[in-house]
């Protein structure tokens, strides 16, 4: 493991923790097309809060690293990647408004790498895709842009990302890494690279396609299981049975899986299944279970909003022009990530009823929420202001300490999406 210089393409929730980890042992160049992101990182500031400022500053370099030094240099100039020989692509793989995979970021990243690729280099993809994308879509771009021959002049690998945003316990080095390569020699080199920094170890597989498939089913499995308990919550609501109590009782059996109902957002669980769905359809197979699970989870925001309104009607809380406070907007607790958050669906449907909705989230970045969703966050909770309805959408630690009764008017509704508030305060929950 000598004469290695690593380039990380994409410095978001996946790329930055990876860049920091590799920089503790190797010279690393972190590349991102967002200039403001690069400038903030150069100052040792990570707005995603995945890497602490202290840790980031401990590996920062103000110059391009040589092969004999360790550390991390940030740049938005593709030419700075020229001297690297391992390229790790960690860019987003979203879906469009029709839930079709959008590989544009992956294509552009491949073109960027292709322009600086040299003989003997290895390009490793971490972005979540369906089986075949790396070698069928990305490698041809690398070959065309570089003029090099695949598996003769340059090689490829795939090691699916396993970052869990906001999780400070299961950090990148503590999660076993699946690895693969386009030839046996490339596979060994890819595995050795990760093995040198991943303390949890690696799990080499026989092909890039197997590695791609392993990633896309991880989140699809979770999506289906959450869809199942979401459907159970709808059934039990009709039967006037408390879903949380049922799950707690069933959970006393050793092999019962502890999934809970809720909103399924984020850049992984709510997106990745569509990549597998599209691939299956390309081969003439209709993945009914996966599609139905997606349909259930994608409509939970609307379902929750309608449940809130029904509660208001039952308690004679006027709907039109009611003052509603939604607590939380990020897709999960104690994390600033608002990508594909389904809380936006709750807000949208409540507004469709003519309700005045205030959204408070101390973790979310107001500018990002405004730009992406057109929603203005409330800067703080005004002392003395009373709301007709409170909806706890995200279980941030700050919200668990709130005195909810002090925030509501005399006749009110409290809806607990996460099932974590004092039951005496709550009128309804999933």
Tab-separated table of C-alpha atoms in Angstrom:
chain	number	residue	atom	x	y	z
A	1	UNK	CA	0.000	0.000	0.000
A	2	UNK	CA	2.613	2.509	-1.134
A	3	UNK	CA	2.597	5.254	-3.770
A	4	UNK	CA	-1.120	5.794	-3.382
A	5	UNK	CA	-2.916	9.084	-3.794
A	6	UNK	CA	-6.676	9.029	-3.419
A	7	UNK	CA	-9.182	11.352	-5.073
A	8	UNK	CA	-12.698	11.587	-3.631
A	9	UNK	CA	-15.228	12.908	-6.158
A	10	UNK	CA	-18.215	14.412	-4.335
A	11	UNK	CA	-17.929	15.789	-0.803
A	12	UNK	CA	-21.388	15.281	0.608
A	13	UNK	CA	-22.683	12.981	3.337
A	14	UNK	CA	-20.775	10.027	1.842
A	15	UNK	CA	-17.669	11.543	0.295
A	16	UNK	CA	-16.498	13.791	3.118
A	17	UNK	CA	-16.346	11.171	5.921
A	18	UNK	CA	-14.562	8.880	3.478
A	19	UNK	CA	-12.077	11.606	2.489
A	20	UNK	CA	-11.335	12.335	6.141
A	21	UNK	CA	-10.793	8.648	6.927
A	22	UNK	CA	-8.412	8.055	4.006
A	23	UNK	CA	-6.543	11.280	4.817
A	24	UNK	CA	-5.476	9.841	8.160
A	25	UNK	CA	-3.283	7.407	6.206
A	26	UNK	CA	-2.889	8.648	2.615
A	27	UNK	CA	-2.564	11.829	0.586
A	28	UNK	CA	-6.116	12.703	-0.451
A	29	UNK	CA	-7.613	15.255	-2.837
A	30	UNK	CA	-11.274	16.015	-2.177
A	31	UNK	CA	-13.147	17.359	-5.218
A	32	UNK	CA	-16.590	18.929	-5.484
A	33	UNK	CA	-18.169	21.109	-8.165
A	34	UNK	CA	-19.819	23.347	-5.525
A	35	UNK	CA	-17.370	26.177	-4.918
A	36	UNK	CA	-19.054	27.358	-1.701
A	37	UNK	CA	-18.880	23.830	-0.304
A	38	UNK	CA	-15.158	23.621	-1.078
A	39	UNK	CA	-14.447	27.034	0.457
A	40	UNK	CA	-16.238	26.106	3.689
A	41	UNK	CA	-14.346	22.813	3.910
A	42	UNK	CA	-11.043	24.603	3.383
A	43	UNK	CA	-11.874	26.544	6.553
A	44	UNK	CA	-12.571	23.307	8.385
A	45	UNK	CA	-16.350	23.751	8.411
A	46	UNK	CA	-18.785	20.971	7.481
A	47	UNK	CA	-22.417	22.098	7.343
A	48	UNK	CA	-23.603	18.477	7.095
A	49	UNK	CA	-22.131	17.908	10.572
A	50	UNK	CA	-20.867	14.479	9.547
A	51	UNK	CA	-17.235	15.351	10.333
A	52	UNK	CA	-16.517	17.627	13.288
A	53	UNK	CA	-14.565	20.806	12.646
A	54	UNK	CA	-11.839	19.509	14.959
A	55	UNK	CA	-11.397	16.272	13.025
A	56	UNK	CA	-11.541	18.071	9.700
A	57	UNK	CA	-8.894	20.595	10.661
A	58	UNK	CA	-6.612	17.826	11.937
A	59	UNK	CA	-6.107	16.502	8.388
A	60	UNK	CA	-6.404	19.724	6.375
A	61	UNK	CA	-3.650	20.637	3.904
A	62	UNK	CA	-3.227	24.011	2.242
A	63	UNK	CA	-1.417	22.469	-0.737
A	64	UNK	CA	-1.708	19.481	-3.037
A	65	UNK	CA	-0.188	16.545	-1.163
A	66	UNK	CA	2.853	14.628	-2.304
A	67	UNK	CA	2.944	10.830	-2.284
A	68	UNK	CA	4.987	10.735	0.910
A	69	UNK	CA	2.590	12.744	3.100
A	70	UNK	CA	-0.868	12.302	4.565
A	71	UNK	CA	-3.661	14.811	4.679
A	72	UNK	CA	-6.599	16.243	2.785
A	73	UNK	CA	-6.680	19.007	0.194
A	74	UNK	CA	-10.001	20.379	-1.066
A	75	UNK	CA	-10.515	21.682	-4.582
A	76	UNK	CA	-13.058	22.402	-7.292
A	77	UNK	CA	-10.400	22.363	-10.039
A	78	UNK	CA	-10.362	19.053	-11.972
A	79	UNK	CA	-6.705	19.588	-12.883
A	80	UNK	CA	-5.791	19.064	-9.213
A	81	UNK	CA	-6.820	15.415	-9.610
A	82	UNK	CA	-4.134	14.750	-12.207
A	83	UNK	CA	-1.597	13.086	-9.881
A	84	UNK	CA	-4.092	10.744	-8.154
A	85	UNK	CA	-4.176	7.058	-8.988
A	86	UNK	CA	-7.229	5.867	-7.016
A	87	UNK	CA	-10.485	7.696	-7.762
A	88	UNK	CA	-13.532	7.141	-5.552
A	89	UNK	CA	-16.808	8.498	-6.923
A	90	UNK	CA	-19.377	9.355	-4.236
A	91	UNK	CA	-21.901	11.594	-5.986
A	92	UNK	CA	-25.703	11.486	-5.545
A	93	UNK	CA	-27.855	9.134	-7.599
A	94	UNK	CA	-31.348	10.679	-7.309
A	95	UNK	CA	-34.600	10.026	-9.123
A	96	UNK	CA	-36.590	12.554	-11.130
A	97	UNK	CA	-40.182	13.671	-10.598
A	98	UNK	CA	-41.389	10.470	-12.298
A	99	UNK	CA	-39.242	8.293	-10.001
A	100	UNK	CA	-36.912	7.404	-12.859
A	101	UNK	CA	-33.187	7.095	-12.023
A	102	UNK	CA	-31.221	10.256	-12.799
A	103	UNK	CA	-27.614	9.295	-13.537
A	104	UNK	CA	-26.526	12.785	-14.621
A	105	UNK	CA	-24.239	13.372	-11.589
A	106	UNK	CA	-22.634	9.973	-12.173
A	107	UNK	CA	-22.063	10.696	-15.866
A	108	UNK	CA	-20.499	14.081	-15.145
A	109	UNK	CA	-18.268	12.668	-12.424
A	110	UNK	CA	-17.112	9.932	-14.812
A	111	UNK	CA	-16.244	12.546	-17.439
A	112	UNK	CA	-14.261	14.533	-14.859
A	113	UNK	CA	-12.280	11.462	-13.839
A	114	UNK	CA	-11.804	10.350	-17.442
A	115	UNK	CA	-10.034	13.580	-18.324
A	116	UNK	CA	-7.304	12.968	-15.705
A	117	UNK	CA	-7.100	9.172	-15.883
A	118	UNK	CA	-3.688	7.583	-16.452
A	119	UNK	CA	-2.502	4.046	-17.140
A	120	UNK	CA	-2.768	1.784	-14.120
A	121	UNK	CA	-5.364	3.917	-12.317
A	122	UNK	CA	-8.389	2.417	-10.558
A	123	UNK	CA	-11.809	4.098	-10.417
A	124	UNK	CA	-14.067	2.950	-7.583
A	125	UNK	CA	-17.758	3.851	-7.461
A	126	UNK	CA	-19.661	4.138	-4.171
A	127	UNK	CA	-22.849	5.789	-5.479
A	128	UNK	CA	-25.897	3.549	-5.171
A	129	UNK	CA	-26.975	2.094	-8.516
A	130	UNK	CA	-28.685	-1.009	-9.860
A	131	UNK	CA	-26.616	-3.963	-11.083
A	132	UNK	CA	-24.700	-3.203	-14.272
A	133	UNK	CA	-24.540	0.587	-14.160
A	134	UNK	CA	-20.840	0.826	-13.287
A	135	UNK	CA	-19.610	-1.262	-16.228
A	136	UNK	CA	-22.437	-0.569	-18.685
A	137	UNK	CA	-22.791	3.194	-18.179
A	138	UNK	CA	-19.797	4.647	-16.312
A	139	UNK	CA	-16.853	2.661	-17.664
A	140	UNK	CA	-17.612	3.518	-21.332
A	141	UNK	CA	-17.540	7.216	-20.377
A	142	UNK	CA	-14.185	6.742	-18.646
A	143	UNK	CA	-12.796	4.931	-21.679
A	144	UNK	CA	-14.104	7.420	-24.224
A	145	UNK	CA	-12.982	10.489	-22.274
A	146	UNK	CA	-9.531	9.136	-21.414
A	147	UNK	CA	-8.786	7.238	-24.607
A	148	UNK	CA	-7.636	4.325	-22.433
A	149	UNK	CA	-8.614	0.659	-22.703
A	150	UNK	CA	-10.699	-0.829	-19.901
A	151	UNK	CA	-9.022	-3.644	-17.953
A	152	UNK	CA	-5.795	-3.060	-19.835
A	153	UNK	CA	-4.941	0.581	-19.136
A	154	UNK	CA	-7.343	1.336	-16.295
A	155	UNK	CA	-9.567	-0.674	-13.950
A	156	UNK	CA	-12.783	-0.264	-12.012
A	157	UNK	CA	-14.220	-1.250	-8.665
A	158	UNK	CA	-17.418	-0.878	-6.717
A	159	UNK	CA	-17.744	-0.571	-2.946
A	160	UNK	CA	-21.252	0.483	-1.880
A	161	UNK	CA	-21.477	3.340	0.594
A	162	UNK	CA	-22.852	2.515	3.999
A	163	UNK	CA	-22.984	5.954	5.576
A	164	UNK	CA	-25.834	6.554	8.018
A	165	UNK	CA	-26.281	10.369	8.213
A	166	UNK	CA	-26.312	11.717	11.744
A	167	UNK	CA	-25.108	8.441	13.269
A	168	UNK	CA	-22.042	9.126	15.410
A	169	UNK	CA	-21.779	5.525	16.594
A	170	UNK	CA	-21.750	3.615	13.300
A	171	UNK	CA	-19.169	5.777	11.536
A	172	UNK	CA	-17.613	4.812	8.217
A	173	UNK	CA	-14.632	2.916	9.626
A	174	UNK	CA	-16.858	0.859	11.941
A	175	UNK	CA	-19.089	-0.556	9.192
A	176	UNK	CA	-17.928	-3.583	7.188
A	177	UNK	CA	-17.266	-2.654	3.556
A	178	UNK	CA	-18.276	-4.742	0.555
A	179	UNK	CA	-15.593	-4.541	-2.155
A	180	UNK	CA	-15.211	-5.665	-5.767
A	181	UNK	CA	-13.050	-5.088	-8.834
A	182	UNK	CA	-13.138	-5.526	-12.590
A	183	UNK	CA	-10.267	-8.087	-12.565
A	184	UNK	CA	-8.943	-10.335	-9.792
A	185	UNK	CA	-5.886	-8.096	-9.381
A	186	UNK	CA	-8.006	-4.915	-9.312
A	187	UNK	CA	-10.380	-6.537	-6.810
A	188	UNK	CA	-7.469	-7.296	-4.489
A	189	UNK	CA	-6.135	-3.752	-4.766
A	190	UNK	CA	-9.568	-2.244	-4.057
A	191	UNK	CA	-10.051	-4.525	-1.084
A	192	UNK	CA	-6.562	-3.780	0.256
A	193	UNK	CA	-7.206	-0.039	0.015
A	194	UNK	CA	-10.377	-0.209	2.097
A	195	UNK	CA	-8.986	-2.874	4.399
A	196	UNK	CA	-6.185	-0.501	5.360
A	197	UNK	CA	-8.631	2.015	6.915
A	198	UNK	CA	-11.873	0.135	7.682
A	199	UNK	CA	-11.459	-1.331	11.170
A	200	UNK	CA	-14.653	-3.384	10.828
A	201	UNK	CA	-13.097	-5.270	7.911
A	202	UNK	CA	-14.113	-5.890	4.328
A	203	UNK	CA	-16.225	-8.422	2.447
A	204	UNK	CA	-14.890	-9.046	-1.086
A	205	UNK	CA	-17.418	-10.334	-3.636
A	206	UNK	CA	-16.954	-11.973	-7.006
A	207	UNK	CA	-18.061	-9.143	-9.278
A	208	UNK	CA	-19.007	-5.496	-9.486
A	209	UNK	CA	-22.591	-6.478	-10.315
A	210	UNK	CA	-22.895	-8.494	-7.096
A	211	UNK	CA	-21.616	-5.517	-5.078
A	212	UNK	CA	-24.072	-3.172	-6.801
A	213	UNK	CA	-26.956	-5.570	-6.139
A	214	UNK	CA	-26.027	-5.984	-2.476
A	215	UNK	CA	-26.341	-2.251	-1.896
A	216	UNK	CA	-29.589	-1.649	-3.690
A	217	UNK	CA	-31.368	-4.464	-1.797
A	218	UNK	CA	-30.183	-3.227	1.622
A	219	UNK	CA	-32.443	-0.202	1.478
A	220	UNK	CA	-35.168	-1.950	-0.514
A	221	UNK	CA	-35.482	-4.497	2.296
A	222	UNK	CA	-35.890	-1.715	4.878
A	223	UNK	CA	-38.383	0.082	2.636
A	224	UNK	CA	-40.594	-2.991	2.360
A	225	UNK	CA	-40.473	-3.710	6.093
A	226	UNK	CA	-41.399	-0.124	6.976
A	227	UNK	CA	-44.200	-0.219	4.400
A	228	UNK	CA	-45.511	-3.340	6.139
A	229	UNK	CA	-45.705	-1.673	9.557
A	230	UNK	CA	-47.158	1.486	7.962
A	231	UNK	CA	-49.934	-0.646	6.531
A	232	UNK	CA	-50.384	-2.315	9.922
A	233	UNK	CA	-50.748	1.111	11.540
A	234	UNK	CA	-53.586	1.933	9.137
A	235	UNK	CA	-55.336	-1.341	9.907
A	236	UNK	CA	-54.940	-1.024	13.666
A	237	UNK	CA	-56.197	2.567	13.553
A	238	UNK	CA	-59.427	1.308	11.977
A	239	UNK	CA	-59.634	-1.374	14.667
A	240	UNK	CA	-58.964	1.172	17.435
A	241	UNK	CA	-55.816	-0.687	18.552
A	242	UNK	CA	-52.594	1.052	19.546
A	243	UNK	CA	-49.940	0.132	16.977
A	244	UNK	CA	-46.988	0.778	19.282
A	245	UNK	CA	-48.423	-1.539	21.913
A	246	UNK	CA	-48.954	-4.268	19.335
A	247	UNK	CA	-45.382	-3.939	18.081
A	248	UNK	CA	-44.015	-3.996	21.632
A	249	UNK	CA	-45.938	-7.183	22.360
A	250	UNK	CA	-44.866	-8.874	19.129
A	251	UNK	CA	-41.287	-7.739	19.765
A	252	UNK	CA	-41.025	-10.025	22.790
A	253	UNK	CA	-40.425	-12.885	20.323
A	254	UNK	CA	-36.705	-13.182	19.578
A	255	UNK	CA	-37.006	-13.144	15.780
A	256	UNK	CA	-39.554	-10.334	15.356
A	257	UNK	CA	-37.986	-7.468	13.433
A	258	UNK	CA	-38.191	-4.074	15.242
A	259	UNK	CA	-39.514	-1.814	12.494
A	260	UNK	CA	-41.801	1.111	13.305
A	261	UNK	CA	-44.289	3.092	11.197
A	262	UNK	CA	-43.396	6.550	9.956
A	263	UNK	CA	-42.338	8.809	7.124
A	264	UNK	CA	-39.740	7.317	4.773
A	265	UNK	CA	-37.547	10.010	3.277
A	266	UNK	CA	-33.874	10.627	2.752
A	267	UNK	CA	-31.579	9.900	-0.124
A	268	UNK	CA	-31.448	6.120	0.357
A	269	UNK	CA	-34.527	4.184	1.465
A	270	UNK	CA	-36.953	6.450	-0.379
A	271	UNK	CA	-34.883	6.452	-3.589
A	272	UNK	CA	-32.827	3.281	-4.055
A	273	UNK	CA	-35.755	0.884	-4.639
A	274	UNK	CA	-36.635	2.787	-7.821
A	275	UNK	CA	-33.241	1.845	-9.286
A	276	UNK	CA	-33.964	-1.847	-8.745
A	277	UNK	CA	-37.526	-1.413	-10.013
A	278	UNK	CA	-36.312	0.161	-13.274
A	279	UNK	CA	-33.703	-2.554	-13.822
A	280	UNK	CA	-36.268	-5.302	-13.251
A	281	UNK	CA	-38.672	-3.633	-15.697
A	282	UNK	CA	-35.906	-3.390	-18.291
A	283	UNK	CA	-35.705	-7.181	-18.118
A	284	UNK	CA	-39.471	-7.591	-18.400
A	285	UNK	CA	-40.219	-8.276	-14.734
A	286	UNK	CA	-42.820	-6.340	-12.759
A	287	UNK	CA	-41.634	-6.123	-9.109
A	288	UNK	CA	-45.061	-5.866	-7.506
A	289	UNK	CA	-44.063	-6.114	-3.852
A	290	UNK	CA	-41.335	-3.455	-4.135
A	291	UNK	CA	-43.627	-1.119	-6.075
A	292	UNK	CA	-46.475	-1.518	-3.603
A	293	UNK	CA	-44.154	-0.866	-0.689
A	294	UNK	CA	-42.967	2.323	-2.364
A	295	UNK	CA	-46.557	3.397	-2.988
A	296	UNK	CA	-47.477	2.956	0.678
A	297	UNK	CA	-44.452	4.865	1.966
A	298	UNK	CA	-44.692	7.645	-0.606
A	299	UNK	CA	-48.278	8.414	0.456
A	300	UNK	CA	-47.753	8.418	4.232
A	301	UNK	CA	-47.335	12.204	4.378
A	302	UNK	CA	-50.783	12.739	2.898
A	303	UNK	CA	-52.232	10.033	5.134
A	304	UNK	CA	-50.827	11.675	8.285
A	305	UNK	CA	-52.108	15.132	7.294
A	306	UNK	CA	-55.594	13.730	6.711
A	307	UNK	CA	-55.502	11.979	10.089
A	308	UNK	CA	-54.608	15.296	11.720
A	309	UNK	CA	-57.573	17.038	10.094
A	310	UNK	CA	-59.949	14.256	11.153
A	311	UNK	CA	-58.737	14.675	14.726
A	312	UNK	CA	-59.427	18.398	14.495
A	313	UNK	CA	-62.963	17.800	13.269
A	314	UNK	CA	-63.664	15.267	16.040
A	315	UNK	CA	-62.495	17.745	18.698
A	316	UNK	CA	-64.304	20.711	17.125
A	317	UNK	CA	-61.068	22.521	16.330
A	318	UNK	CA	-61.882	24.767	13.323
A	319	UNK	CA	-59.840	23.657	10.309
A	320	UNK	CA	-59.738	26.731	8.109
A	321	UNK	CA	-57.101	29.233	9.269
A	322	UNK	CA	-56.107	26.997	12.180
A	323	UNK	CA	-52.608	27.585	13.528
A	324	UNK	CA	-50.557	24.406	13.223
A	325	UNK	CA	-46.988	23.897	14.398
A	326	UNK	CA	-45.020	21.120	12.717
A	327	UNK	CA	-42.003	20.114	14.772
A	328	UNK	CA	-39.179	18.878	12.550
A	329	UNK	CA	-38.498	18.931	8.832
A	330	UNK	CA	-35.365	16.835	8.261
A	331	UNK	CA	-35.836	13.264	7.074
A	332	UNK	CA	-34.547	11.829	10.375
A	333	UNK	CA	-33.806	12.914	13.926
A	334	UNK	CA	-30.697	14.805	15.048
A	335	UNK	CA	-29.451	15.309	11.513
A	336	UNK	CA	-29.571	18.375	9.188
A	337	UNK	CA	-30.307	16.316	6.047
A	338	UNK	CA	-33.542	17.428	4.349
A	339	UNK	CA	-33.095	15.449	1.118
A	340	UNK	CA	-36.364	13.836	0.050
A	341	UNK	CA	-38.004	14.555	3.403
A	342	UNK	CA	-41.646	13.527	3.480
A	343	UNK	CA	-42.524	16.123	6.103
A	344	UNK	CA	-42.954	18.435	3.119
A	345	UNK	CA	-45.930	16.316	2.022
A	346	UNK	CA	-47.545	16.740	5.439
A	347	UNK	CA	-47.117	20.516	5.259
A	348	UNK	CA	-48.428	20.700	1.683
A	349	UNK	CA	-51.634	18.782	2.403
A	350	UNK	CA	-52.343	20.722	5.603
A	351	UNK	CA	-51.996	23.977	3.664
A	352	UNK	CA	-54.393	22.629	1.042
A	353	UNK	CA	-57.031	22.582	3.800
A	354	UNK	CA	-56.533	26.315	4.358
A	355	UNK	CA	-54.475	25.777	7.508
A	356	UNK	CA	-51.709	28.168	8.573
A	357	UNK	CA	-48.647	25.965	9.041
A	358	UNK	CA	-45.497	26.966	10.934
A	359	UNK	CA	-42.500	24.636	10.688
A	360	UNK	CA	-39.796	24.671	13.338
A	361	UNK	CA	-36.586	22.671	13.024
A	362	UNK	CA	-33.366	23.763	14.770
A	363	UNK	CA	-31.353	21.221	12.755
A	364	UNK	CA	-32.475	22.092	9.227
A	365	UNK	CA	-30.846	24.898	7.231
A	366	UNK	CA	-33.506	27.501	6.458
A	367	UNK	CA	-31.999	28.504	3.112
A	368	UNK	CA	-31.884	24.917	1.884
A	369	UNK	CA	-35.498	24.282	2.910
A	370	UNK	CA	-36.589	27.501	1.197
A	371	UNK	CA	-34.734	26.750	-2.032
A	372	UNK	CA	-35.716	23.102	-2.301
A	373	UNK	CA	-39.252	23.075	-0.901
A	374	UNK	CA	-40.419	26.697	-0.925
A	375	UNK	CA	-41.117	26.531	2.814
A	376	UNK	CA	-40.044	29.177	5.309
A	377	UNK	CA	-38.891	27.771	8.619
A	378	UNK	CA	-39.818	29.451	11.881
A	379	UNK	CA	-36.637	30.766	13.478
A	380	UNK	CA	-37.696	30.022	17.047
A	381	UNK	CA	-40.699	29.159	19.177
A	382	UNK	CA	-42.299	32.418	20.313
A	383	UNK	CA	-42.851	32.544	24.044
A	384	UNK	CA	-46.518	32.653	24.889
A	385	UNK	CA	-47.769	31.767	21.410
A	386	UNK	CA	-50.429	29.072	21.401
A	387	UNK	CA	-51.180	26.667	18.554
A	388	UNK	CA	-54.380	24.833	17.687
A	389	UNK	CA	-52.447	21.784	16.537
A	390	UNK	CA	-48.964	20.414	17.070
A	391	UNK	CA	-47.570	17.689	14.841
A	392	UNK	CA	-44.366	16.041	16.029
A	393	UNK	CA	-42.870	14.908	12.708
A	394	UNK	CA	-39.219	14.331	13.680
A	395	UNK	CA	-37.932	13.142	17.048
A	396	UNK	CA	-35.079	15.632	17.487
A	397	UNK	CA	-33.646	15.508	21.017
A	398	UNK	CA	-34.708	19.145	21.539
A	399	UNK	CA	-38.354	18.251	20.934
A	400	UNK	CA	-38.343	15.454	23.491
A	401	UNK	CA	-37.643	18.077	26.162
A	402	UNK	CA	-40.403	20.481	25.089
A	403	UNK	CA	-43.333	21.232	27.373
A	404	UNK	CA	-45.977	20.541	24.734
A	405	UNK	CA	-48.997	21.584	26.878
A	406	UNK	CA	-47.536	25.097	27.202
A	407	UNK	CA	-47.586	25.490	23.401
A	408	UNK	CA	-51.226	24.652	22.704
A	409	UNK	CA	-54.516	26.483	23.093
A	410	UNK	CA	-57.274	25.174	25.369
A	411	UNK	CA	-58.999	23.157	22.645
A	412	UNK	CA	-56.259	21.557	20.596
A	413	UNK	CA	-54.854	18.481	18.833
A	414	UNK	CA	-51.439	16.882	19.317
A	415	UNK	CA	-50.416	14.332	16.701
A	416	UNK	CA	-47.318	12.231	17.366
A	417	UNK	CA	-45.853	10.748	14.171
A	418	UNK	CA	-42.893	9.206	16.008
A	419	UNK	CA	-44.745	7.795	19.014
A	420	UNK	CA	-42.337	9.308	21.516
A	421	UNK	CA	-44.322	12.002	23.355
A	422	UNK	CA	-46.054	11.620	26.696
A	423	UNK	CA	-49.223	9.650	25.806
A	424	UNK	CA	-51.270	11.929	28.086
A	425	UNK	CA	-50.520	14.835	25.757
A	426	UNK	CA	-51.299	12.992	22.525
A	427	UNK	CA	-54.633	12.784	20.703
A	428	UNK	CA	-53.473	10.478	17.929
A	429	UNK	CA	-50.351	8.804	16.558
A	430	UNK	CA	-49.317	6.257	13.970
